[in-house]
PDB file of C-alpha atoms and ligand atoms in Angstrom:
ATOM      1  CA  MET A 446      30.556 153.769 119.075  1.00 55.00           C
ATOM      2  CA  ALA A 447      34.192 153.497 120.282  1.00 62.00           C
ATOM      3  CA  ASP A 448      36.557 150.325 119.184  1.00 71.00           C
ATOM      4  CA  LYS A 449      39.415 150.010 122.170  1.00 79.00           C
ATOM      5  CA  TYR A 450      40.995 147.815 119.426  1.00 81.00           C
ATOM      6  CA  SER A 451      41.280 150.755 116.915  1.00 89.00           C
ATOM      7  CA  ALA A 452      42.071 153.479 119.797  1.00 94.00           C
ATOM      8  CA  VAL A 453      44.701 155.090 119.732  1.00 96.00           C
ATOM      9  CA  TRP A 454      46.627 154.753 123.345  1.00 96.00           C
ATOM     10  CA  VAL A 455      49.094 156.860 125.171  1.00 97.00           C
ATOM     11  CA  SER A 456      50.938 155.923 128.686  1.00 96.00           C
ATOM     12  CA  HIS A 457      53.202 157.837 130.516  1.00 95.00           C
ATOM     13  CA  SER A 458      56.370 156.170 128.679  1.00 94.00           C
ATOM     14  CA  SER A 459      54.657 156.571 125.157  1.00 96.00           C
ATOM     15  CA  MET A 460      53.767 160.179 126.001  1.00 97.00           C
ATOM     16  CA  GLY A 461      57.500 161.059 126.876  1.00 95.00           C
ATOM     17  CA  ASP A 462      58.756 159.074 123.913  1.00 96.00           C
ATOM     18  CA  PHE A 463      56.800 161.575 121.952  1.00 96.00           C
ATOM     19  CA  LEU A 464      57.376 164.678 123.784  1.00 95.00           C
ATOM     20  CA  LYS A 465      61.426 164.326 123.481  1.00 94.00           C
ATOM     21  CA  CYS A 466      61.482 162.962 120.062  1.00 94.00           C
ATOM     22  CA  PRO A 467      59.308 162.012 117.511  1.00 91.00           C
ATOM     23  CA  ARG A 468      61.288 159.729 115.778  1.00 95.00           C
ATOM     24  CA  LEU A 469      61.805 158.159 119.591  1.00 96.00           C
ATOM     25  CA  TYR A 470      57.854 157.310 119.553  1.00 97.00           C
ATOM     26  CA  TYR A 471      58.012 156.060 116.200  1.00 97.00           C
ATOM     27  CA  LEU A 472      60.532 153.205 117.093  1.00 97.00           C
ATOM     28  CA  HIS A 473      59.943 152.603 120.216  1.00 96.00           C
ATOM     29  CA  ASN A 474      56.249 152.731 120.034  1.00 96.00           C
ATOM     30  CA  MET A 475      54.731 152.067 116.450  1.00 96.00           C
ATOM     31  CA  TYR A 476      57.263 150.118 114.396  1.00 96.00           C
ATOM     32  CA  LYS A 477      57.266 146.319 114.324  1.00 96.00           C
ATOM     33  CA  ASN A 478      59.729 144.007 113.279  1.00 94.00           C
ATOM     34  CA  PRO A 479      58.157 142.722 109.962  1.00 94.00           C
ATOM     35  CA  ALA A 480      59.350 138.908 110.546  1.00 93.00           C
ATOM     36  CA  THR A 481      57.896 138.683 114.054  1.00 95.00           C
ATOM     37  CA  GLY A 482      55.391 141.370 114.493  1.00 97.00           C
ATOM     38  CA  HIS A 483      55.937 142.686 117.986  1.00 97.00           C
ATOM     39  CA  LYS A 484      57.289 145.937 118.767  1.00 97.00           C
ATOM     40  CA  MET A 485      60.912 146.427 120.612  1.00 97.00           C
ATOM     41  CA  SER A 486      62.561 147.439 123.342  1.00 96.00           C
ATOM     42  CA  ILE A 487      65.731 148.074 125.088  1.00 97.00           C
ATOM     43  CA  VAL A 488      66.103 146.134 128.341  1.00 97.00           C
ATOM     44  CA  ASN A 489      68.889 148.227 130.837  1.00 96.00           C
ATOM     45  CA  PRO A 490      70.354 148.083 134.118  1.00 97.00           C
ATOM     46  CA  HIS A 491      68.167 150.994 135.689  1.00 97.00           C
ATOM     47  CA  MET A 492      64.738 149.483 133.926  1.00 96.00           C
ATOM     48  CA  ALA A 493      65.602 145.850 135.890  1.00 97.00           C
ATOM     49  CA  LEU A 494      66.357 147.676 139.459  1.00 98.00           C
ATOM     50  CA  GLY A 495      62.951 149.403 139.125  1.00 97.00           C
ATOM     51  CA  VAL A 496      61.180 146.330 137.935  1.00 97.00           C
ATOM     52  CA  ALA A 497      62.457 144.103 140.417  1.00 98.00           C
ATOM     53  CA  VAL A 498      62.048 147.036 143.594  1.00 98.00           C
ATOM     54  CA  HIS A 499      58.408 147.491 142.027  1.00 98.00           C
ATOM     55  CA  GLU A 500      57.367 144.127 141.896  1.00 97.00           C
ATOM     56  CA  VAL A 501      57.837 143.857 146.006  1.00 98.00           C
ATOM     57  CA  LEU A 502      56.448 146.628 146.867  1.00 98.00           C
ATOM     58  CA  GLU A 503      53.492 146.355 144.624  1.00 96.00           C
ATOM     59  CA  GLY A 504      52.978 143.123 145.187  1.00 96.00           C
ATOM     60  CA  LEU A 505      52.288 144.064 148.856  1.00 97.00           C
ATOM     61  CA  GLY A 506      48.865 145.686 147.633  1.00 96.00           C
ATOM     62  CA  ASP A 507      47.882 142.013 147.590  1.00 95.00           C
ATOM     63  CA  TYR A 508      48.002 140.899 151.367  1.00 96.00           C
ATOM     64  CA  PRO A 509      45.749 142.970 153.901  1.00 96.00           C
ATOM     65  CA  ALA A 510      47.527 145.864 155.527  1.00 97.00           C
ATOM     66  CA  ASP A 511      48.210 144.679 159.521  1.00 95.00           C
ATOM     67  CA  THR A 512      50.309 141.048 157.301  1.00 97.00           C
ATOM     68  CA  ARG A 513      52.791 142.740 154.675  1.00 97.00           C
ATOM     69  CA  MET A 514      55.563 143.278 157.150  1.00 96.00           C
ATOM     70  CA  SER A 515      54.953 139.915 157.843  1.00 97.00           C
ATOM     71  CA  TYR A 516      56.736 138.820 154.519  1.00 97.00           C
ATOM     72  CA  ASP A 517      60.739 138.711 153.972  1.00 98.00           C
ATOM     73  CA  LEU A 518      61.056 141.674 151.563  1.00 98.00           C
ATOM     74  CA  LEU A 519      64.462 140.525 151.172  1.00 98.00           C
ATOM     75  CA  LYS A 520      63.346 136.903 149.701  1.00 98.00           C
ATOM     76  CA  LYS A 521      60.580 138.616 147.558  1.00 98.00           C
ATOM     77  CA  TYR A 522      63.445 140.207 146.031  1.00 98.00           C
ATOM     78  CA  GLU A 523      65.770 137.790 145.235  1.00 98.00           C
ATOM     79  CA  GLU A 524      62.727 136.294 143.495  1.00 98.00           C
ATOM     80  CA  ALA A 525      62.099 138.771 141.331  1.00 98.00           C
ATOM     81  CA  TRP A 526      65.503 139.789 141.105  1.00 98.00           C
ATOM     82  CA  LYS A 527      65.927 136.157 138.884  1.00 97.00           C
ATOM     83  CA  LYS A 528      63.912 137.282 136.393  1.00 96.00           C
ATOM     84  CA  VAL A 529      66.121 140.398 135.322  1.00 96.00           C
ATOM     85  CA  SER A 530      69.488 138.816 136.026  1.00 97.00           C
ATOM     86  CA  GLY A 531      72.242 138.612 133.180  1.00 97.00           C
ATOM     87  CA  LYS A 532      71.279 139.443 130.093  1.00 96.00           C
ATOM     88  CA  MET A 533      67.753 139.952 130.697  1.00 96.00           C
ATOM     89  CA  GLY A 534      68.272 143.053 132.893  1.00 97.00           C
ATOM     90  CA  GLY A 535      70.552 143.978 130.350  1.00 97.00           C
ATOM     91  CA  PHE A 536      74.058 144.038 132.403  1.00 98.00           C
ATOM     92  CA  ASN A 537      77.119 143.408 130.822  1.00 97.00           C
ATOM     93  CA  SER A 538      78.898 142.046 133.622  1.00 97.00           C
ATOM     94  CA  LEU A 539      78.187 140.265 137.186  1.00 98.00           C
ATOM     95  CA  GLU A 540      80.135 143.201 138.610  1.00 97.00           C
ATOM     96  CA  GLU A 541      77.112 145.774 137.092  1.00 98.00           C
ATOM     97  CA  GLU A 542      74.354 143.106 137.873  1.00 98.00           C
ATOM     98  CA  ASN A 543      75.954 143.430 141.436  1.00 98.00           C
ATOM     99  CA  GLU A 544      76.164 146.827 141.714  1.00 98.00           C
ATOM    100  CA  PHE A 545      72.149 147.442 140.965  1.00 98.00           C
ATOM    101  CA  LYS A 546      71.514 144.210 142.710  1.00 98.00           C
ATOM    102  CA  ALA A 547      72.373 145.703 145.921  1.00 98.00           C
ATOM    103  CA  ARG A 548      71.384 148.915 145.409  1.00 98.00           C
ATOM    104  CA  GLY A 549      67.563 147.529 145.110  1.00 98.00           C
ATOM    105  CA  LYS A 550      68.874 145.590 147.726  1.00 98.00           C
ATOM    106  CA  LYS A 551      69.339 149.063 150.404  1.00 97.00           C
ATOM    107  CA  MET A 552      65.977 150.532 149.009  1.00 98.00           C
ATOM    108  CA  ILE A 553      64.117 147.225 150.161  1.00 98.00           C
ATOM    109  CA  GLU A 554      65.802 147.691 153.485  1.00 98.00           C
ATOM    110  CA  ASN A 555      64.939 150.893 154.023  1.00 97.00           C
ATOM    111  CA  VAL A 556      61.666 149.915 153.362  1.00 97.00           C
ATOM    112  CA  ILE A 557      61.945 147.193 155.980  1.00 97.00           C
ATOM    113  CA  LYS A 558      63.104 149.741 158.389  1.00 97.00           C
ATOM    114  CA  ASP A 559      60.162 152.011 158.120  1.00 97.00           C
ATOM    115  CA  PRO A 560      57.329 150.766 155.850  1.00 97.00           C
ATOM    116  CA  LYS A 561      55.659 154.526 156.064  1.00 97.00           C
ATOM    117  CA  PHE A 562      52.034 153.967 154.246  1.00 97.00           C
ATOM    118  CA  LEU A 563      52.361 150.515 152.843  1.00 97.00           C
ATOM    119  CA  VAL A 564      51.247 149.272 155.963  1.00 97.00           C
ATOM    120  CA  LYS A 565      47.844 150.930 155.840  1.00 97.00           C
ATOM    121  CA  LYS A 566      44.904 150.519 153.854  1.00 97.00           C
ATOM    122  CA  CYS A 567      45.585 151.089 150.205  1.00 97.00           C
ATOM    123  CA  ILE A 568      42.838 150.309 147.382  1.00 96.00           C
ATOM    124  CA  LYS A 569      43.630 148.840 143.553  1.00 94.00           C
ATOM    125  CA  LEU A 570      42.317 150.349 140.503  1.00 93.00           C
ATOM    126  CA  LYS A 571      40.298 147.915 138.483  1.00 85.00           C
ATOM    127  CA  ARG A 572      42.004 146.514 135.446  1.00 81.00           C
ATOM    128  CA  ASP A 573      41.978 142.870 133.342  1.00 79.00           C
ATOM    129  CA  THR A 574      45.586 141.471 131.379  1.00 79.00           C
ATOM    130  CA  MET A 575      45.735 145.406 130.251  1.00 83.00           C
ATOM    131  CA  PRO A 576      47.100 148.360 132.123  1.00 88.00           C
ATOM    132  CA  CYS A 577      44.323 150.347 133.959  1.00 93.00           C
ATOM    133  CA  ASN A 578      43.098 152.433 131.583  1.00 94.00           C
ATOM    134  CA  TYR A 579      39.590 154.227 129.891  1.00 95.00           C
ATOM    135  CA  TYR A 580      38.989 157.138 127.226  1.00 96.00           C
ATOM    136  CA  ILE A 581      41.081 160.780 127.708  1.00 97.00           C
ATOM    137  CA  SER A 582      38.471 161.134 124.775  1.00 96.00           C
ATOM    138  CA  GLU A 583      35.351 158.490 123.454  1.00 94.00           C
ATOM    139  CA  ASP A 584      35.284 161.434 120.563  1.00 94.00           C
ATOM    140  CA  HIS A 585      39.124 161.641 119.887  1.00 95.00           C
ATOM    141  CA  ASN A 586      39.203 157.996 120.264  1.00 95.00           C
ATOM    142  CA  ILE A 587      42.101 157.964 122.328  1.00 97.00           C
ATOM    143  CA  ILE A 588      42.276 155.274 125.812  1.00 97.00           C
ATOM    144  CA  LEU A 589      44.696 156.677 128.604  1.00 97.00           C
ATOM    145  CA  ASN A 590      46.746 153.724 130.652  1.00 95.00           C
ATOM    146  CA  GLY A 591      48.877 153.049 133.230  1.00 95.00           C
ATOM    147  CA  LEU A 592      49.524 151.628 136.418  1.00 93.00           C
ATOM    148  CA  VAL A 593      49.047 153.704 139.567  1.00 95.00           C
ATOM    149  CA  ASP A 594      52.422 151.835 141.929  1.00 96.00           C
ATOM    150  CA  TRP A 595      50.084 152.293 145.313  1.00 97.00           C
ATOM    151  CA  ILE A 596      47.171 154.259 146.226  1.00 97.00           C
ATOM    152  CA  GLU A 597      46.800 154.615 150.089  1.00 98.00           C
ATOM    153  CA  TYR A 598      43.449 155.061 151.669  1.00 98.00           C
ATOM    154  CA  LEU A 599      42.804 158.222 153.989  1.00 98.00           C
ATOM    155  CA  PRO A 600      40.329 157.087 156.173  1.00 97.00           C
ATOM    156  CA  GLU A 601      39.898 160.462 157.939  1.00 97.00           C
ATOM    157  CA  THR A 602      39.002 162.071 154.493  1.00 97.00           C
ATOM    158  CA  ASP A 603      37.030 158.784 152.984  1.00 97.00           C
ATOM    159  CA  SER A 604      39.782 160.243 150.347  1.00 97.00           C
ATOM    160  CA  LEU A 605      42.591 159.219 148.314  1.00 97.00           C
ATOM    161  CA  HIS A 606      46.856 159.490 148.312  1.00 97.00           C
ATOM    162  CA  ILE A 607      48.599 158.579 145.048  1.00 96.00           C
ATOM    163  CA  ILE A 608      52.533 157.713 145.583  1.00 96.00           C
ATOM    164  CA  ASP A 609      54.633 156.959 142.856  1.00 95.00           C
ATOM    165  CA  PHE A 610      57.949 154.709 144.237  1.00 96.00           C
ATOM    166  CA  LYS A 611      61.114 156.124 142.758  1.00 95.00           C
ATOM    167  CA  THR A 612      64.053 153.952 142.154  1.00 95.00           C
ATOM    168  CA  GLY A 613      66.393 156.167 140.057  1.00 91.00           C
ATOM    169  CA  LYS A 614      68.401 159.140 141.507  1.00 81.00           C
ATOM    170  CA  ASN A 615      67.508 162.287 140.344  1.00 81.00           C
ATOM    171  CA  GLU A 616      64.264 163.763 140.914  1.00 79.00           C
ATOM    172  CA  GLU A 617      60.866 164.008 139.162  1.00 75.00           C
ATOM    173  CA  LYS A 618      61.358 167.303 136.952  1.00 76.00           C
ATOM    174  CA  ASP A 619      58.438 170.379 137.232  1.00 72.00           C
ATOM    175  CA  GLY A 620      55.664 169.454 134.863  1.00 76.00           C
ATOM    176  CA  SER A 621      55.873 165.388 134.359  1.00 87.00           C
ATOM    177  CA  LEU A 622      53.123 163.525 133.055  1.00 91.00           C
ATOM    178  CA  GLN A 623      53.257 161.466 135.859  1.00 91.00           C
ATOM    179  CA  LEU A 624      51.288 162.070 138.488  1.00 91.00           C
ATOM    180  CA  PRO A 625      48.428 164.379 136.091  1.00 93.00           C
ATOM    181  CA  ILE A 626      48.085 161.064 134.851  1.00 95.00           C
ATOM    182  CA  TYR A 627      47.805 159.086 138.164  1.00 95.00           C
ATOM    183  CA  LEU A 628      45.196 161.298 138.953  1.00 95.00           C
ATOM    184  CA  LEU A 629      43.296 160.968 136.268  1.00 96.00           C
ATOM    185  CA  LEU A 630      42.967 156.961 136.237  1.00 96.00           C
ATOM    186  CA  CYS A 631      42.125 157.792 139.974  1.00 96.00           C
ATOM    187  CA  ASN A 632      39.232 159.356 139.005  1.00 95.00           C
ATOM    188  CA  ALA A 633      38.093 157.901 136.016  1.00 96.00           C
ATOM    189  CA  LEU A 634      38.046 154.485 137.321  1.00 95.00           C
ATOM    190  CA  GLN A 635      36.784 154.797 140.614  1.00 95.00           C
ATOM    191  CA  LYS A 636      34.654 157.606 143.169  1.00 94.00           C
ATOM    192  CA  ARG A 637      37.010 158.828 145.901  1.00 97.00           C
ATOM    193  CA  LYS A 638      38.697 161.883 145.914  1.00 95.00           C
ATOM    194  CA  VAL A 639      42.116 161.892 144.929  1.00 96.00           C
ATOM    195  CA  THR A 640      43.408 164.669 147.734  1.00 95.00           C
ATOM    196  CA  ARG A 641      47.517 163.692 148.058  1.00 95.00           C
ATOM    197  CA  ALA A 642      49.868 162.884 145.667  1.00 94.00           C
ATOM    198  CA  SER A 643      53.653 162.009 147.114  1.00 94.00           C
ATOM    199  CA  TYR A 644      57.680 161.028 145.198  1.00 94.00           C
ATOM    200  CA  TRP A 645      59.225 158.183 147.581  1.00 96.00           C
ATOM    201  CA  TYR A 646      62.856 158.248 146.581  1.00 96.00           C
ATOM    202  CA  LEU A 647      63.818 155.015 147.909  1.00 96.00           C
ATOM    203  CA  GLU A 648      67.216 155.071 148.005  1.00 94.00           C
ATOM    204  CA  SER A 649      67.234 157.863 150.006  1.00 94.00           C
ATOM    205  CA  ASP A 650      64.187 157.247 151.430  1.00 95.00           C
ATOM    206  CA  LYS A 651      62.715 160.283 151.363  1.00 95.00           C
ATOM    207  CA  LEU A 652      59.296 161.006 150.724  1.00 95.00           C
ATOM    208  CA  VAL A 653      58.675 163.933 149.179  1.00 94.00           C
ATOM    209  CA  GLU A 654      55.041 165.008 148.704  1.00 94.00           C
ATOM    210  CA  VAL A 655      53.382 167.080 146.262  1.00 92.00           C
ATOM    211  CA  PRO A 656      51.510 170.195 145.423  1.00 90.00           C
ATOM    212  CA  LEU A 657      47.536 169.348 145.598  1.00 81.00           C
ATOM    213  CA  LEU A 658      46.931 168.701 141.127  1.00 79.00           C
ATOM    214  CA  ASP A 659      44.186 170.245 139.359  1.00 91.00           C
ATOM    215  CA  LEU A 660      41.731 167.851 137.553  1.00 94.00           C
ATOM    216  CA  GLU A 661      40.564 169.980 134.772  1.00 95.00           C
ATOM    217  CA  LYS A 662      44.480 170.851 134.106  1.00 94.00           C
ATOM    218  CA  ALA A 663      45.521 167.537 134.568  1.00 95.00           C
ATOM    219  CA  HIS A 664      43.175 166.543 131.960  1.00 96.00           C
ATOM    220  CA  LYS A 665      44.156 169.547 129.886  1.00 96.00           C
ATOM    221  CA  ASP A 666      47.610 169.185 129.856  1.00 95.00           C
ATOM    222  CA  VAL A 667      47.710 165.524 128.945  1.00 97.00           C
ATOM    223  CA  PHE A 668      45.088 165.439 126.791  1.00 97.00           C
ATOM    224  CA  ASP A 669      46.510 167.909 124.432  1.00 97.00           C
ATOM    225  CA  VAL A 670      49.669 165.962 124.450  1.00 97.00           C
ATOM    226  CA  ALA A 671      47.863 162.999 123.647  1.00 97.00           C
ATOM    227  CA  TYR A 672      46.063 164.665 120.761  1.00 97.00           C
ATOM    228  CA  LYS A 673      49.012 165.671 118.984  1.00 97.00           C
ATOM    229  CA  VAL A 674      50.382 162.183 119.485  1.00 97.00           C
ATOM    230  CA  LYS A 675      47.052 161.104 118.011  1.00 97.00           C
ATOM    231  CA  GLU A 676      47.602 163.634 115.023  1.00 97.00           C
ATOM    232  CA  ALA A 677      50.692 162.445 113.626  1.00 97.00           C
ATOM    233  CA  ARG A 678      49.997 158.951 113.877  1.00 96.00           C
ATOM    234  CA  LYS A 679      47.084 160.021 111.783  1.00 95.00           C
ATOM    235  CA  GLU A 680      49.248 162.232 109.194  1.00 96.00           C
ATOM    236  CA  ALA A 681      51.710 159.238 109.191  1.00 96.00           C
ATOM    237  CA  GLY A 682      49.255 157.056 108.238  1.00 94.00           C
ATOM    238  CA  ARG A 683      48.571 159.203 104.866  1.00 96.00           C
ATOM    239  CA  MET A 684      52.554 160.836 104.167  1.00 95.00           C
ATOM    240  CA  GLY A 685      54.265 157.397 105.928  1.00 95.00           C
ATOM    241  CA  PRO A 686      55.961 157.276 109.768  1.00 94.00           C
ATOM    242  CA  GLU A 687      59.499 158.072 108.222  1.00 91.00           C
ATOM    243  CA  LYS A 688      57.878 161.402 106.706  1.00 93.00           C
ATOM    244  CA  VAL A 689      56.150 162.664 109.985  1.00 95.00           C
ATOM    245  CA  PHE A 690      58.323 160.523 113.026  1.00 95.00           C
ATOM    246  CA  VAL A 691      61.630 162.974 111.540  1.00 94.00           C
ATOM    247  CA  CYS A 692      64.854 163.119 113.803  1.00 93.00           C
ATOM    248  CA  PRO A 693      65.258 166.612 114.126  1.00 91.00           C
ATOM    249  CA  ASN A 694      69.415 165.799 114.411  1.00 91.00           C
ATOM    250  CA  GLY A 695      69.234 163.980 111.111  1.00 90.00           C
ATOM    251  CA  PRO A 696      69.111 160.366 109.728  1.00 91.00           C
ATOM    252  CA  TYR A 697      71.197 158.161 111.269  1.00 93.00           C
ATOM    253  CA  ASP A 698      73.850 156.310 109.063  1.00 94.00           C
ATOM    254  CA  PRO A 699      74.688 152.861 109.438  1.00 93.00           C
ATOM    255  CA  LYS A 700      77.901 152.989 107.410  1.00 93.00           C
ATOM    256  CA  THR A 701      79.409 155.971 109.683  1.00 93.00           C
ATOM    257  CA  ARG A 702      77.417 154.822 112.693  1.00 90.00           C
ATOM    258  CA  GLU A 703      76.834 158.581 112.721  1.00 90.00           C
ATOM    259  CA  GLY A 704      73.751 161.237 113.361  1.00 90.00           C
ATOM    260  CA  GLY A 705      70.448 161.498 115.731  1.00 90.00           C
ATOM    261  CA  CYS A 706      72.332 160.348 119.218  1.00 92.00           C
ATOM    262  CA  GLN A 707      71.691 158.305 121.981  1.00 92.00           C
ATOM    263  CA  GLY A 708      67.945 158.198 122.014  1.00 93.00           C
ATOM    264  CA  CYS A 709      67.325 156.537 119.277  1.00 96.00           C
ATOM    265  CA  ARG A 710      70.647 154.505 118.982  1.00 95.00           C
ATOM    266  CA  PRO A 711      70.391 151.530 119.464  1.00 95.00           C
ATOM    267  CA  TYR A 712      67.095 150.929 117.725  1.00 96.00           C
ATOM    268  CA  GLU A 713      68.994 151.932 114.691  1.00 96.00           C
ATOM    269  CA  TRP A 714      71.078 149.474 115.814  1.00 96.00           C
ATOM    270  CA  ILE A 715      68.627 146.869 115.499  1.00 96.00           C
ATOM    271  CA  LEU A 716      67.386 148.484 112.474  1.00 95.00           C
ATOM    272  CA  ASN A 717      70.877 147.311 110.929  1.00 95.00           C
ATOM    273  CA  ASN A 718      71.684 144.188 112.773  1.00 94.00           C
ATOM    274  CA  ASP A 719      74.394 146.113 114.741  1.00 95.00           C
ATOM    275  CA  ASP A 720      76.607 143.348 116.709  1.00 94.00           C
ATOM    276  CA  CYS A 721      76.481 145.855 120.197  1.00 95.00           C
ATOM    277  CA  VAL A 722      72.560 144.779 119.814  1.00 97.00           C
ATOM    278  CA  GLU A 723      71.749 141.617 121.263  1.00 97.00           C
ATOM    279  CA  PHE A 724      68.122 140.229 121.170  1.00 97.00           C
ATOM    280  CA  VAL A 725      67.843 138.501 124.882  1.00 97.00           C
ATOM    281  CA  GLY A 726      63.592 137.431 124.989  1.00 95.00           C
ATOM    282  CA  VAL A 727      59.651 138.726 124.569  1.00 95.00           C
ATOM    283  CA  GLY A 728      59.132 140.880 127.308  1.00 92.00           C
ATOM    284  CA  GLY A 729      55.795 140.652 129.382  1.00 87.00           C
ATOM    285  CA  PHE A 730      53.993 142.538 126.581  1.00 86.00           C
ATOM    286  CA  GLY A 731      55.224 140.468 123.475  1.00 93.00           C
ATOM    287  CA  GLN A 732      57.886 142.911 122.843  1.00 95.00           C
ATOM    288  CA  ASP A 733      61.098 141.892 121.157  1.00 97.00           C
ATOM    289  CA  MET A 734      63.850 142.477 123.601  1.00 97.00           C
ATOM    290  CA  TYR A 735      66.909 143.888 123.587  1.00 97.00           C
ATOM    291  CA  MET A 736      70.314 144.780 125.097  1.00 97.00           C
ATOM    292  CA  VAL A 737      73.189 147.211 124.552  1.00 97.00           C
ATOM    293  CA  LYS A 738      76.380 145.128 124.503  1.00 95.00           C
ATOM    294  CA  LYS A 739      79.448 147.038 126.435  1.00 85.00           C
TER     295      LYS A 739
HETATM  296  S1  SF4 B 949      67.967 160.007 117.265  1.00 88.70           S
HETATM  297 FE1  SF4 B 949      67.548 161.697 119.439  1.00 88.70          FE
HETATM  298  S2  SF4 B 949      67.385 163.399 117.893  1.00 88.70           S
HETATM  299 FE2  SF4 B 949      67.194 161.534 117.089  1.00 88.70          FE
HETATM  300  S3  SF4 B 949      65.009 161.025 117.254  1.00 88.70           S
HETATM  301 FE3  SF4 B 949      66.090 160.325 118.454  1.00 88.70          FE
HETATM  302  S4  SF4 B 949      66.251 161.078 120.499  1.00 88.70           S
HETATM  303 FE4  SF4 B 949      65.755 162.877 119.133  1.00 88.70          FE
END
């Protein structure tokens, strides 16, 4: 019988790390500090901005559609910001924090001006304390997990519109696994069909609808990467992770502080007790969080 505890869990973030580089995947998703037993995570201002804005918008799904805009969203944003303020958000100065906070405020103001589908019916996928998840392959014991930002219910067709909130400036690249993963989660965890998918770029207030995704192709694209992750982890179990999750740019040298690239350097700094990283607390999923000092 399938066992969720021994399964390999994959998400958009972990597969993104894996596709970027093997060592990055290992350091962010597998390595555990022997002293705390925790994985490690780097906080940064872009992430802090995303967390605060997402908390406000996703939280609206808990209220009936016709009441959502009667709440003071800017006040909710102030509350959400408190959790990422200062070092917890990776901010090196008040000036930097204020700049990011103002960007988020502008996004919330855009939403207040034109809430789009936020005032229409939505649904939520079932979940417990873990993000939404299902077996993308029971044979291979792989679980796909993730949180869909928003799922609009379309009564005319009794179908769904999945939406990803974007707080960054860059548009999502073609070939991103994000919407395919959302599609698979929706398909596995509820009965209605997904007929639309969009990115909402909150800073420019641009809603970009993307072509309808094919379920089989989404499954193949996501499973192919998930399977490679699973195989790499299996090999690491046999040979040791340092032999499998190797940096293509050569190893980081703590003496010269060279080698690798910016992708992994903050994690290498943590492993080498470098002064330029600072522990800031334990995150929601029990990971040790660090910020990079400038
Ligand atoms: S240091 Fe850079 S090149 Fe090396 S594994 Fe990490 S992200 Fe890849």
